[in-house]
């Protein structure tokens, strides 16, 4: 009986020692992995789906910490200090030019400054580059454009609008694919009709001065 107790105690001690050694080895392994990964850095991901050009706020995002070595250069790590084209913005002053899905990381390459429409009687009309619609320059937010079209009756190029401001851009990986133009309600209705009836439309960069 005494031998059985001694063996039980011996096995228990050995088991405790092995557990301690295993714990030490595990912690060493974790430390080694942490050392390879380096420090963790917070990035922001969308809490839920966000539409393109939708107003953004800090409540739309949550923090996820990932190893610093895996953080993209374009990842947003501070919603109050987002640097774009040499200027710093808060998230509320920006919009995403593409939709964001739930859990997708917020990066600077999809953000652009948000521009309010000039007044309550203005509307934004999107026009996209196509075989019928040509862009004659590289455009950015705040630029102004003149719109020229050829009708289907064969008339020459007709100036339709002058000095229309750009308030939104649609982009792919390489270039601008669409422009959001600020127009009055009457201009917007007329321009939508024009897109359906014109033989071709050309968008020209205009002097950046309102008429």
Coordinates of C-alpha atoms in Angstrom, one line a residue:
X1 CA 0.0 0.0 0.0
X2 CA 2.8 2.4 0.9
X3 CA 4.6 1.5 -2.4
X4 CA 1.4 2.3 -4.3
X5 CA 1.2 5.7 -2.6
X6 CA 4.8 6.5 -3.3
X7 CA 4.4 5.5 -7.0
X8 CA 1.3 7.7 -7.2
X9 CA 3.1 10.6 -5.7
X10 CA 6.1 10.1 -8.0
X11 CA 3.9 10.0 -11.1
X12 CA 2.1 13.2 -9.9
X13 CA 5.4 15.0 -9.4
X14 CA 6.7 13.9 -12.8
X15 CA 3.4 15.0 -14.4
X16 CA 3.7 18.4 -12.7
X17 CA 7.3 18.8 -13.8
X18 CA 6.4 17.8 -17.4
X19 CA 3.5 20.2 -17.4
X20 CA 5.8 23.0 -16.1
X21 CA 8.4 22.2 -18.8
X22 CA 5.6 22.1 -21.5
X23 CA 4.3 25.5 -20.3
X24 CA 7.8 27.0 -20.4
X25 CA 8.4 25.7 -23.9
X26 CA 5.0 27.0 -25.0
X27 CA 5.7 30.5 -23.6
X28 CA 9.1 30.5 -25.3
X29 CA 7.5 29.6 -28.6
X30 CA 4.9 32.3 -28.2
X31 CA 7.7 34.8 -27.4
X32 CA 9.7 33.7 -30.4
X33 CA 6.6 34.2 -32.7
X34 CA 5.9 37.6 -31.1
X35 CA 9.5 38.6 -31.7
X36 CA 9.2 37.6 -35.4
X37 CA 5.9 39.4 -35.8
X38 CA 7.1 42.5 -34.1
X39 CA 4.8 45.1 -32.5
X40 CA 1.0 45.2 -33.3
X41 CA -0.6 48.2 -34.8
X42 CA -4.3 49.2 -34.9
X43 CA -6.0 49.5 -38.3
X44 CA -9.6 50.3 -39.0
X45 CA -12.2 48.1 -40.7
X46 CA -15.8 48.7 -41.7
X47 CA -18.3 47.5 -39.1
X48 CA -20.8 47.0 -41.9
X49 CA -21.2 47.7 -45.6
X50 CA -20.6 51.3 -46.7
X51 CA -21.7 52.6 -50.0
X52 CA -19.4 54.6 -52.3
X53 CA -19.5 58.4 -51.6
X54 CA -21.5 57.9 -48.4
X55 CA -20.7 60.2 -45.5
X56 CA -18.2 58.6 -43.2
X57 CA -17.9 58.9 -39.4
X58 CA -15.7 57.2 -36.7
X59 CA -18.8 55.1 -35.7
X60 CA -18.6 53.3 -39.1
X61 CA -15.3 51.6 -38.2
X62 CA -13.8 49.4 -35.5
X63 CA -10.1 48.8 -34.5
X64 CA -8.3 45.5 -35.4
X65 CA -4.8 45.0 -34.2
X66 CA -2.4 43.2 -36.6
X67 CA 1.4 42.7 -36.7
X68 CA 3.1 45.9 -37.8
X69 CA 5.0 44.1 -40.6
X70 CA 1.7 43.1 -42.3
X71 CA 0.2 46.7 -42.1
X72 CA -0.1 48.1 -45.6
X73 CA 1.4 51.6 -46.2
X74 CA -2.0 52.8 -47.3
X75 CA -3.8 51.5 -44.2
X76 CA -5.6 54.1 -42.0
X77 CA -4.3 53.9 -38.4
X78 CA -5.7 57.2 -37.1
X79 CA -9.2 58.5 -38.1
X80 CA -8.3 62.0 -37.1
X81 CA -5.0 62.2 -39.0
X82 CA -5.5 60.8 -42.5
X83 CA -2.9 62.1 -45.0
X84 CA -3.9 62.6 -48.6
X85 CA -1.9 64.4 -51.2
X86 CA 0.1 66.3 -48.6
X87 CA -2.9 67.3 -46.5
X88 CA -4.4 65.9 -43.4
X89 CA -8.1 65.1 -42.9
X90 CA -10.5 63.7 -40.4
X91 CA -12.6 60.8 -41.5
X92 CA -15.8 63.0 -41.6
X93 CA -14.2 65.1 -44.3
X94 CA -13.7 62.2 -46.6
X95 CA -15.7 59.7 -48.7
X96 CA -14.8 56.3 -50.1
X97 CA -14.9 56.2 -53.9
X98 CA -15.7 52.5 -53.8
X99 CA -18.1 50.4 -51.7
X100 CA -16.6 48.9 -48.5
X101 CA -17.8 45.5 -47.3
X102 CA -18.1 44.5 -43.7
X103 CA -14.7 43.8 -42.2
X104 CA -12.8 45.4 -45.1
X105 CA -9.8 47.6 -44.2
X106 CA -9.9 51.3 -44.6
X107 CA -7.1 52.5 -46.8
X108 CA -6.1 55.9 -48.1
X109 CA -6.1 54.9 -51.8
X110 CA -9.9 54.6 -51.7
X111 CA -10.5 57.9 -49.9
X112 CA -11.1 61.4 -51.4
X113 CA -12.1 64.7 -49.9
X114 CA -15.8 65.2 -49.5
X115 CA -17.2 68.2 -51.3
X116 CA -20.7 69.5 -50.4
X117 CA -23.0 70.5 -53.2
X118 CA -23.1 74.3 -53.4
X119 CA -26.8 74.8 -52.4
X120 CA -30.0 73.0 -51.9
X121 CA -31.1 73.4 -55.5
X122 CA -28.1 71.5 -56.9
X123 CA -27.9 67.9 -57.8
X124 CA -25.0 65.5 -58.7
X125 CA -25.2 63.8 -62.0
X126 CA -22.7 61.0 -62.8
X127 CA -21.3 60.5 -66.3
X128 CA -19.0 57.6 -67.2
X129 CA -16.4 57.3 -69.9
X130 CA -17.6 55.1 -72.8
X131 CA -17.5 54.8 -76.6
X132 CA -20.0 57.7 -76.7
X133 CA -18.5 59.8 -73.9
X134 CA -14.9 61.0 -74.1
X135 CA -12.8 62.7 -71.4
X136 CA -10.3 65.1 -72.9
X137 CA -8.1 65.5 -69.9
X138 CA -7.2 64.1 -66.4
X139 CA -9.7 65.4 -63.9
X140 CA -9.7 65.8 -60.1
X141 CA -12.1 67.0 -57.4
X142 CA -12.9 70.7 -57.7
X143 CA -12.0 70.9 -61.4
X144 CA -14.6 72.5 -63.8
X145 CA -15.6 71.2 -67.2
X146 CA -17.2 72.3 -70.4
X147 CA -19.5 69.8 -72.1
X148 CA -19.7 69.5 -75.9
X149 CA -21.9 67.2 -77.8
X150 CA -22.8 66.1 -81.4
X151 CA -26.5 65.4 -82.0
X152 CA -27.8 62.5 -84.1
X153 CA -28.9 64.8 -86.9
X154 CA -25.2 65.3 -87.8
X155 CA -24.8 68.9 -86.5
X156 CA -21.3 69.9 -85.5
X157 CA -20.0 70.1 -81.9
X158 CA -22.3 72.2 -79.8
X159 CA -21.3 73.8 -76.5
X160 CA -24.0 72.8 -74.0
X161 CA -22.6 73.6 -70.5
X162 CA -19.6 75.7 -69.3
X163 CA -17.8 75.7 -66.0
X164 CA -19.6 72.7 -64.4
X165 CA -17.8 71.7 -61.1
X166 CA -16.7 68.2 -60.4
X167 CA -17.8 67.0 -57.0
X168 CA -17.2 63.3 -57.2
X169 CA -14.9 60.8 -59.1
X170 CA -15.3 57.2 -60.0
X171 CA -11.9 55.4 -60.5
X172 CA -10.5 52.0 -61.4
X173 CA -6.9 51.0 -60.7
X174 CA -5.5 53.1 -63.5
X175 CA -7.7 56.1 -64.3
X176 CA -10.9 58.1 -63.8
X177 CA -13.9 56.3 -65.2
X178 CA -16.7 58.7 -64.2
X179 CA -17.4 62.2 -63.1
X180 CA -19.9 63.5 -60.6
X181 CA -21.1 66.9 -61.9
X182 CA -22.9 69.5 -59.8
X183 CA -25.8 71.0 -61.7
X184 CA -29.1 72.7 -61.1
X185 CA -32.2 70.5 -61.1
X186 CA -33.1 71.8 -64.6
X187 CA -29.6 71.2 -65.9
X188 CA -29.5 67.7 -64.5
X189 CA -32.8 66.8 -66.1
X190 CA -31.6 68.2 -69.4
X191 CA -28.2 66.5 -69.2
X192 CA -29.7 63.1 -68.4
X193 CA -31.9 63.5 -71.5
X194 CA -28.9 64.5 -73.5
X195 CA -27.0 61.4 -72.6
X196 CA -29.8 59.3 -74.1
X197 CA -30.1 61.3 -77.3
X198 CA -26.6 62.6 -78.3
X199 CA -24.4 60.9 -80.8
X200 CA -21.3 61.7 -78.8
X201 CA -20.3 63.8 -75.7
X202 CA -16.9 65.3 -74.9
X203 CA -15.9 66.5 -71.5
X204 CA -13.3 69.3 -71.6
X205 CA -11.4 70.7 -68.7
X206 CA -12.4 74.3 -68.2
X207 CA -10.6 77.2 -66.3
X208 CA -11.2 76.6 -62.6
X209 CA -13.2 79.9 -62.3
X210 CA -16.9 79.9 -61.8
X211 CA -18.9 81.9 -64.4

